[in-house]
GROMACS .gro file of C-alpha atoms in nm:
model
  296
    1UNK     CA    1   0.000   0.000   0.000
    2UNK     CA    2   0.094   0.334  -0.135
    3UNK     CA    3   0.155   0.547   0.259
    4UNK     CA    4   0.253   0.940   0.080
    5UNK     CA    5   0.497   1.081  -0.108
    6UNK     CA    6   0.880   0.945  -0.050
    7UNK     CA    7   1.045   1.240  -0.247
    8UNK     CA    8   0.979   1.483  -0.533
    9UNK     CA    9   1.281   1.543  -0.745
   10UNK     CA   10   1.342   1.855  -0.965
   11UNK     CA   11   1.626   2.053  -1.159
   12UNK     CA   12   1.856   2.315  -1.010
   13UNK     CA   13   2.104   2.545  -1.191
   14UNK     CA   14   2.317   2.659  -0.845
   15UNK     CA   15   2.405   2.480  -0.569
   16UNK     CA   16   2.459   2.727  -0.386
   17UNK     CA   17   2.154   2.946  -0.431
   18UNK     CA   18   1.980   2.584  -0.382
   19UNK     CA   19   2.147   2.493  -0.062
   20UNK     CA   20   2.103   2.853   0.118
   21UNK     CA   21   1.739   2.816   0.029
   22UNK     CA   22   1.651   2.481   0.150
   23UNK     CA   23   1.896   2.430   0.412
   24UNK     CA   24   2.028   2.804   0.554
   25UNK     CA   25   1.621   2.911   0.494
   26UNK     CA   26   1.390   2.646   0.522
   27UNK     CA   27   1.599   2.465   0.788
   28UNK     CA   28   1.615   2.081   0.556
   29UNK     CA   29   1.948   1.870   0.624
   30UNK     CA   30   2.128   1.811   0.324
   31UNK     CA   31   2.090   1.398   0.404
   32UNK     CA   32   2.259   1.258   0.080
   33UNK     CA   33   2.557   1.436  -0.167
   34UNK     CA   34   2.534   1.230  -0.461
   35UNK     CA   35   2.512   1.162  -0.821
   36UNK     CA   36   2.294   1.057  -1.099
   37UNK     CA   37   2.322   0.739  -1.071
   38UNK     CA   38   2.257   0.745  -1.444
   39UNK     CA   39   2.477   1.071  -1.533
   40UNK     CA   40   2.795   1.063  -1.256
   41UNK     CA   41   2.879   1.450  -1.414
   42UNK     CA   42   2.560   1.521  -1.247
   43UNK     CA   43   2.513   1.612  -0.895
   44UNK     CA   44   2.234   1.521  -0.701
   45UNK     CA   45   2.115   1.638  -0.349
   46UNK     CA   46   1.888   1.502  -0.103
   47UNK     CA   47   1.760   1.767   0.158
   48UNK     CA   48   1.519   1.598   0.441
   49UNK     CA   49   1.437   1.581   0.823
   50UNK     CA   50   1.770   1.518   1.020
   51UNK     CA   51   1.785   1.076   0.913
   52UNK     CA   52   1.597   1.133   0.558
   53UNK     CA   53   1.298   0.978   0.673
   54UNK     CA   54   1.098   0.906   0.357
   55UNK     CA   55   0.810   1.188   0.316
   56UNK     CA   56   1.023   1.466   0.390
   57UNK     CA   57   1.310   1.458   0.138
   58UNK     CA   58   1.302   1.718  -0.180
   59UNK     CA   59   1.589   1.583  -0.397
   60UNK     CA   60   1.742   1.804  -0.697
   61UNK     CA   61   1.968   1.765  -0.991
   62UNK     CA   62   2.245   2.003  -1.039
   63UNK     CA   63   2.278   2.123  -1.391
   64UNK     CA   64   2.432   2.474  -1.422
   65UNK     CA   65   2.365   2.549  -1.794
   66UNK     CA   66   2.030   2.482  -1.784
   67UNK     CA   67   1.746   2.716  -1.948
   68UNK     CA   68   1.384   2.787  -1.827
   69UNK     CA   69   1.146   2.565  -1.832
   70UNK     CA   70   0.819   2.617  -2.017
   71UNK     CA   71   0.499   2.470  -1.891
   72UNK     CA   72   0.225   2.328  -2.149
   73UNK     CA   73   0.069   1.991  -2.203
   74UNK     CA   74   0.171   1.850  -1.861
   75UNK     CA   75   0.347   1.959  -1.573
   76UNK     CA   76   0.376   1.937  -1.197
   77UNK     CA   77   0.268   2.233  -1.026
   78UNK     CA   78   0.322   2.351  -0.674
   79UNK     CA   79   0.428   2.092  -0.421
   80UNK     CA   80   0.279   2.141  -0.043
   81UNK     CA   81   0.495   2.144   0.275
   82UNK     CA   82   0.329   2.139   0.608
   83UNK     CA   83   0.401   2.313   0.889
   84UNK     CA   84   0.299   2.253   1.254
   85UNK     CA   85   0.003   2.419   1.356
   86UNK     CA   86   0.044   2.761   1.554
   87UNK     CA   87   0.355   2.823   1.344
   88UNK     CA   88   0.254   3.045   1.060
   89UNK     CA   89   0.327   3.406   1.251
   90UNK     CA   90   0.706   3.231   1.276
   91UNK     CA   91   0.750   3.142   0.947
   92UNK     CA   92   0.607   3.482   0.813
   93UNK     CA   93   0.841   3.685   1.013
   94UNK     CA   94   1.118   3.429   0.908
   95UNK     CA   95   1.047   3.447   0.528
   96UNK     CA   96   1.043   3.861   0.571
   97UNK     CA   97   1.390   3.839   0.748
   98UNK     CA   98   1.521   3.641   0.438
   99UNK     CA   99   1.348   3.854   0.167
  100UNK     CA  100   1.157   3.574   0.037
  101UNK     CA  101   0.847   3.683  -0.156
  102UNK     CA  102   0.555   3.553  -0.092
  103UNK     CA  103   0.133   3.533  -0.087
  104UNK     CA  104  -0.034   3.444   0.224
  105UNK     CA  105  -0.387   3.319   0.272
  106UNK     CA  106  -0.483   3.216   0.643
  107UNK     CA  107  -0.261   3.032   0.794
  108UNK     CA  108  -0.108   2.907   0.385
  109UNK     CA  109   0.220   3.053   0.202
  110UNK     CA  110   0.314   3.045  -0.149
  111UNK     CA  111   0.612   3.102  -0.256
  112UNK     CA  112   0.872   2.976  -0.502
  113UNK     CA  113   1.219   2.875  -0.481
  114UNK     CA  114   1.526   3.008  -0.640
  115UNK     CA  115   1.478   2.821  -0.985
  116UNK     CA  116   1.083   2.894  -0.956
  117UNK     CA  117   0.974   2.575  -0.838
  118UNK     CA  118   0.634   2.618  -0.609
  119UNK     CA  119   0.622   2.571  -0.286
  120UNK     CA  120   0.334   2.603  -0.039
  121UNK     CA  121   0.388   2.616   0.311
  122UNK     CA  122   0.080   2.543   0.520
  123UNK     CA  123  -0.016   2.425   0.889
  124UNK     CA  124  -0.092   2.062   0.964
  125UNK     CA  125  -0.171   1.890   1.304
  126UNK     CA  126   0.171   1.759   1.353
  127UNK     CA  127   0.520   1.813   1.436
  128UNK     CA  128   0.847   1.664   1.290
  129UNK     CA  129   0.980   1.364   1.463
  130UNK     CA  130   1.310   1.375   1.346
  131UNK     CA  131   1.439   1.757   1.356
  132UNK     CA  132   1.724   1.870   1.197
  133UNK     CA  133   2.031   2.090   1.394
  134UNK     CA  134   2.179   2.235   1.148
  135UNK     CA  135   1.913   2.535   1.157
  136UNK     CA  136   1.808   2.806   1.452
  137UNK     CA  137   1.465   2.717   1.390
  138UNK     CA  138   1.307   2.537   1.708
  139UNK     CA  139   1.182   2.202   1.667
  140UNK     CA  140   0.825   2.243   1.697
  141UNK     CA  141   0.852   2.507   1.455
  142UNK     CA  142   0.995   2.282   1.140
  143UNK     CA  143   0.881   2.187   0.830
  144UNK     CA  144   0.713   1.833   0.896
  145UNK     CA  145   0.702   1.700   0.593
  146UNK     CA  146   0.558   1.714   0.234
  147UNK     CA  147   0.176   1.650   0.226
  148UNK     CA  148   0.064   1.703  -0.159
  149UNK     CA  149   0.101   1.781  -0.511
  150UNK     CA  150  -0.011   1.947  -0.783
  151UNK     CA  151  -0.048   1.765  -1.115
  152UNK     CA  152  -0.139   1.952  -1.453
  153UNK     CA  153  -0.248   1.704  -1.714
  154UNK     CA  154  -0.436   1.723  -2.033
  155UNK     CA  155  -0.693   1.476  -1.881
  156UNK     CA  156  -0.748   1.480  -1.543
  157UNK     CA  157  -1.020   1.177  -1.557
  158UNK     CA  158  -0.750   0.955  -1.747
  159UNK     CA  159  -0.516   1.046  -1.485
  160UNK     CA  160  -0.731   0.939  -1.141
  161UNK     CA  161  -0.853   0.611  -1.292
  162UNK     CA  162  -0.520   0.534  -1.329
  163UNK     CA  163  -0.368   0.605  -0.942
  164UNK     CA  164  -0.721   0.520  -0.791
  165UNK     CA  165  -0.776   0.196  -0.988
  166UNK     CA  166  -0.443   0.073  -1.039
  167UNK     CA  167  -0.272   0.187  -0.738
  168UNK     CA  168  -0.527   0.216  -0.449
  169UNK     CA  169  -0.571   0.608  -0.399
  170UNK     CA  170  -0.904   0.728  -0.311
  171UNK     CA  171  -1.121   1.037  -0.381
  172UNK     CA  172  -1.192   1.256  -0.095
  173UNK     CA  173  -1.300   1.635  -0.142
  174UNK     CA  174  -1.260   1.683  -0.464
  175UNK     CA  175  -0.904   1.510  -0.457
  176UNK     CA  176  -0.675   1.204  -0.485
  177UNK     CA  177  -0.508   1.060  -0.096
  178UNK     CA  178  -0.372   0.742  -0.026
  179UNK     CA  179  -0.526   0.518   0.201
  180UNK     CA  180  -0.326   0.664   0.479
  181UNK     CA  181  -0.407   0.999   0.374
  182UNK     CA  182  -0.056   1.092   0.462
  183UNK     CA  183  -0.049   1.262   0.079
  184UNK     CA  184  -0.301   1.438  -0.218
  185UNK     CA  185  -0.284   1.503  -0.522
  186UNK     CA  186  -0.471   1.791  -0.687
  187UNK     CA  187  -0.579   1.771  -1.075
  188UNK     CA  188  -0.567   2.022  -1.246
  189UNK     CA  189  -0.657   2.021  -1.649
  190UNK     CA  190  -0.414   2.171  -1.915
  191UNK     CA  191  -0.496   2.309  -2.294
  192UNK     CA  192  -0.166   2.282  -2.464
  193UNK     CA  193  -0.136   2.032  -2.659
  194UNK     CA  194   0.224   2.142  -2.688
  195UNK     CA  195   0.506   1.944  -2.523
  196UNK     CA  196   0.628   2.065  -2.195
  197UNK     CA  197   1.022   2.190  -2.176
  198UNK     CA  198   1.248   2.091  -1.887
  199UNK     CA  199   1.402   2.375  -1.743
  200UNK     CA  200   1.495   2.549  -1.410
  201UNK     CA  201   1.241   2.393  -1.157
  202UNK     CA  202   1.112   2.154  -1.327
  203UNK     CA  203   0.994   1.867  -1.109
  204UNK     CA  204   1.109   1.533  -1.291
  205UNK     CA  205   0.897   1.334  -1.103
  206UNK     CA  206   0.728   1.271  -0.750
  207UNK     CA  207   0.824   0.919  -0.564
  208UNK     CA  208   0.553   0.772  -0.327
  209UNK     CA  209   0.606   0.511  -0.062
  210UNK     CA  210   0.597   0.155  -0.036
  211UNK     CA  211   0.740  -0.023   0.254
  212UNK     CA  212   0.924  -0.271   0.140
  213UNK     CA  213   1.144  -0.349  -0.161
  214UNK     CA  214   0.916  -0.702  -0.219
  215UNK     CA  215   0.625  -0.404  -0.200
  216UNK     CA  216   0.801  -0.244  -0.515
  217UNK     CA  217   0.811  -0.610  -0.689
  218UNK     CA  218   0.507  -0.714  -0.669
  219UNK     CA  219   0.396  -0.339  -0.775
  220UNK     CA  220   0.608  -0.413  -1.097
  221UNK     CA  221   0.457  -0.736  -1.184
  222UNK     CA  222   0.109  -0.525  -1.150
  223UNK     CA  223   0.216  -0.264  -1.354
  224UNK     CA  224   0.352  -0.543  -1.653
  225UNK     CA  225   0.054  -0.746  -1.645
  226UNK     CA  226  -0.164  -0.383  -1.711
  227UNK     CA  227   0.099  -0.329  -1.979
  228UNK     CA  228   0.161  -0.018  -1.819
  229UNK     CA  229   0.481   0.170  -1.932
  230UNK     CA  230   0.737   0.143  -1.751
  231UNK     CA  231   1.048   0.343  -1.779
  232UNK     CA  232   1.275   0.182  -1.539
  233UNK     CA  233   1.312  -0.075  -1.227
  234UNK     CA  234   1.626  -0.054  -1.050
  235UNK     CA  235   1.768  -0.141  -0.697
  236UNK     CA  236   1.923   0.225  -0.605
  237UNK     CA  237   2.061   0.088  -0.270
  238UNK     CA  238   1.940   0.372  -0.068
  239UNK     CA  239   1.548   0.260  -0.186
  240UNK     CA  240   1.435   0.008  -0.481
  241UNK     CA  241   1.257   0.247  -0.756
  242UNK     CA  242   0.993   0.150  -1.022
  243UNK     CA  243   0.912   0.453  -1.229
  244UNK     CA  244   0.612   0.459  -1.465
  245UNK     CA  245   0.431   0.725  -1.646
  246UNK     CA  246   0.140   0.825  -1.602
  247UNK     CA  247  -0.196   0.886  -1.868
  248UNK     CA  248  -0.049   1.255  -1.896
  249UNK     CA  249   0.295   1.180  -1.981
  250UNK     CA  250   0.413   1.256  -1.567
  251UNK     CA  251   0.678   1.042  -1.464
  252UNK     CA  252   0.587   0.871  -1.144
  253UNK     CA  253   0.863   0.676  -0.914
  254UNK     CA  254   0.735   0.407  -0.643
  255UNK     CA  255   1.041   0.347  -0.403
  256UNK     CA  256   1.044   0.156  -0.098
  257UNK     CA  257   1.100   0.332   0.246
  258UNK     CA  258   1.418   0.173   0.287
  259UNK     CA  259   1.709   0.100   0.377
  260UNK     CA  260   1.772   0.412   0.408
  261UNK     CA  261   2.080   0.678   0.364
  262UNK     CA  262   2.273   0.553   0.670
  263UNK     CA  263   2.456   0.239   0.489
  264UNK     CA  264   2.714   0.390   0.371
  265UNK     CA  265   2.787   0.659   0.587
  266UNK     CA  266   2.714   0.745   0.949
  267UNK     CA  267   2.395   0.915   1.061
  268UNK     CA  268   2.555   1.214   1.209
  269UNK     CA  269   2.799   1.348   0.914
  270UNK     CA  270   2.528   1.213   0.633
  271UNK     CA  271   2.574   1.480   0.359
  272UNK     CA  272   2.930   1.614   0.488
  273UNK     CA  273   3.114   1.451   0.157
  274UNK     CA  274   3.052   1.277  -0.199
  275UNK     CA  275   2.830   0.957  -0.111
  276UNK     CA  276   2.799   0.680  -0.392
  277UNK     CA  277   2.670   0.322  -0.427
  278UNK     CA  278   2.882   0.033  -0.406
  279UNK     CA  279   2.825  -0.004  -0.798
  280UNK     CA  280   2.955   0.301  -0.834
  281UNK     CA  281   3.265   0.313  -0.577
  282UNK     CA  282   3.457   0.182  -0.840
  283UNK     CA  283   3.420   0.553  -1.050
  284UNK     CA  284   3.482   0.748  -0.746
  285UNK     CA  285   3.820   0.919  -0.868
  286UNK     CA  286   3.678   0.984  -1.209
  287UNK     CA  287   3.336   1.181  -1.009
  288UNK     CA  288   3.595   1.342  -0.786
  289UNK     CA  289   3.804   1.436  -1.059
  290UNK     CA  290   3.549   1.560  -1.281
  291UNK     CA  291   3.394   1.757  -0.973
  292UNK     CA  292   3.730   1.888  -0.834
  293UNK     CA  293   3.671   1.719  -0.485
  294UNK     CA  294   3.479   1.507  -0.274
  295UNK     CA  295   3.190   1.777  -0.307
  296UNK     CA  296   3.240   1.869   0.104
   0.00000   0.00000   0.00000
C-alpha cells in the first residue's frame, strides 16, 4: 500500500543558491551528496528531516547550464509542505527576514524557490519527529514533511482512474489521498497540446512510498501485467525504484522506504562529503576528478 509521497525530485542550476534556500532558509538537512546514478557528471542532493525519513526529502539535480522551463501539455505544479500548527506568525516573520516573496492566505504561504519551483507552506496537526540541527529554527517550529502535489495534465479523468484503480488512492473532497491519507494530489486540467520543456524547476517526477522493496516487486509485476509503461526498475541501494508514467505523460517513481541513507555513511555526518553506491565506488576518482573534490 501506497503510505505518501517518499520524495519529489526537480532541476537546479546553483548549488549554492539551492542549498542557502533549502537548508540556511527552510531549515532541511542536506541527508545525501550524490550523483545521478545514471549521469555521474551530475550532482544530485537530497535535503530531508535530520535521518531522511521518507516523506520529507526534496531531492534536486544540479545542472548549471540549464534554461527555463516552459509549462504546457503536462506539468507538476506547486508541491505542499506542512508546517505545525500555531507556526505560521514564525515562518512569516522568518520568510520577511530572508526577503523571500511571498502570498499568504490564512494560515497558507506560497512562494517559489530560487529556480521557480512552487512551494506552499501550510499548517498541519503535527510536528516533525526527526528535527534537523543544522538550523536556529526550534523544533516544533519545522517543516514536517511534504503532504501534496499538484499535477497539470491534459486529462485529469484519465489520470485518477489510473492512481485510484491501479494503485489504491481514493477520492476525498474533490481530490486524490492514499489510504493513509498521509499525501493528495490535486488535478488540475491543461490546454496545450504542446510538449512541456524541462528547465529550471522543473519537477522530474514525485516518488511515493511503499514499505518494502518485495512491495516495489510485486507493484512491478502489477504494472507489466496492465501493460503499463514502464520506464525503469532498478535497486538504487538507498530505496528500490519502479518509475512509470502516467496517462499525462508525468513520470511517477514508487520506491520503498528503505534501507535508508545511513549504509554507507554514518547518521551524524550524512551529507558532509561525496556519497555513492557500491556499484559506483569503483568511479569514485573519475566523479571526484570531474567535480574537483569530494563535493564537502
Amino acid at each position: 500500500m501506497i503510505k505518501g509521497i517518499h520524495h519529489v525530485s526537480a532541476l537546479t542550476k546553483s548549488f549554492s543558491e539551492n542549498h542557502h534556500f533549502y537548508s540556511d532558509i527552510l531549515g532541511l538537512r542536506l541527508v545525501k551528496n550524490t550523483v545521478n546514478q545514471s549521469n555521474i557528471h551530475m550532482r544530485h542532493l537530497f535535503y530531508g528531516d535530520y535521518t531522511g525519513s521518507p516523506g520529507t526529502l526534496l531531492t534536486f539535480f544540479e545542472v548549471p547550464r540549464i534554461g527555463s522551463s516552459y509549462n504546457e501539455r503536462a506539468f507538476f505544479g506547486n508541491i505542499t509542505l506542512g508546517i505545525p500548527k500555531d507556526t505560521s506568525s514564525y515562518w512569516e516573520k522568518r520568510l520577511n527576514d530572508f526577503a523571500i516573496s511571498f502570498k499568504k492566505q490564512d494560515q497558507t504561504f506560497r512562494l517559489q524557490d530560487p529556480d521557480t519551483m512552487g512551494i506552499i507552506l501550510t499548517e498541519i496537526p503535527e510536528t516533525i519527529s526527526n528535527p534537523t540541527i543544522h538550523t536556529d529554527i526550534p523544533a516544533e517550529k519545522q517543516i514536517v514533511r511534504i503532504i501534496g502535489a499538484d499535477y497539470h495534465v491534459p486529462d485529469p479523468a484519465a489520470s485518477s482512474q489510473f492512481f485510484t484503480e491501479l494503485f489504491g488512492l481514493k477520492q476525498q473532497n474533490g481530490v486524490i489521498v492514499d489510504k493513509s491519507e498521509m499525501s493528495f494530489m490535486k488535478l488540475y486540467a491543461t490546454k496545450s497540446d504542446k510538449k512541456s520543456r524541462t528547465g529550471r524547476g522543473t519537477i522530474d517526477h514525485i516518488a511515493y512510498t511503499l514499505e518494502t522493496k518485495e512491495a516495489v516487486d510485486e507493484l512491478h509485476d502489477l504494472a507489466v501485467k496492465n501493460d503499463l509503461e514502464i520506464e525503469e526498475f532498478v535497486d538504487r541501494e538507498y530505496f528500490k525504484s519502479l518509475y512509470i508514467r502516467e496517462p499525462g505523460g508525468l513520470r511517477i517513481e514508487f520506491a520503498s522506504a528503505g534501507p535508508g541513507f545511513t549504509i554507507d555513511e554514518p547518521l551524524e555526518t550524512m551529507g558532509d562529503h561525496l556519497a555513492l553506491p557500491s556499484f559506483l565506488e569503483g568511479k569514485r576518482t573519475e566523479i571526484e576528478t570531474f567535480f574537483g573534490g569530494d563535493l564537502s
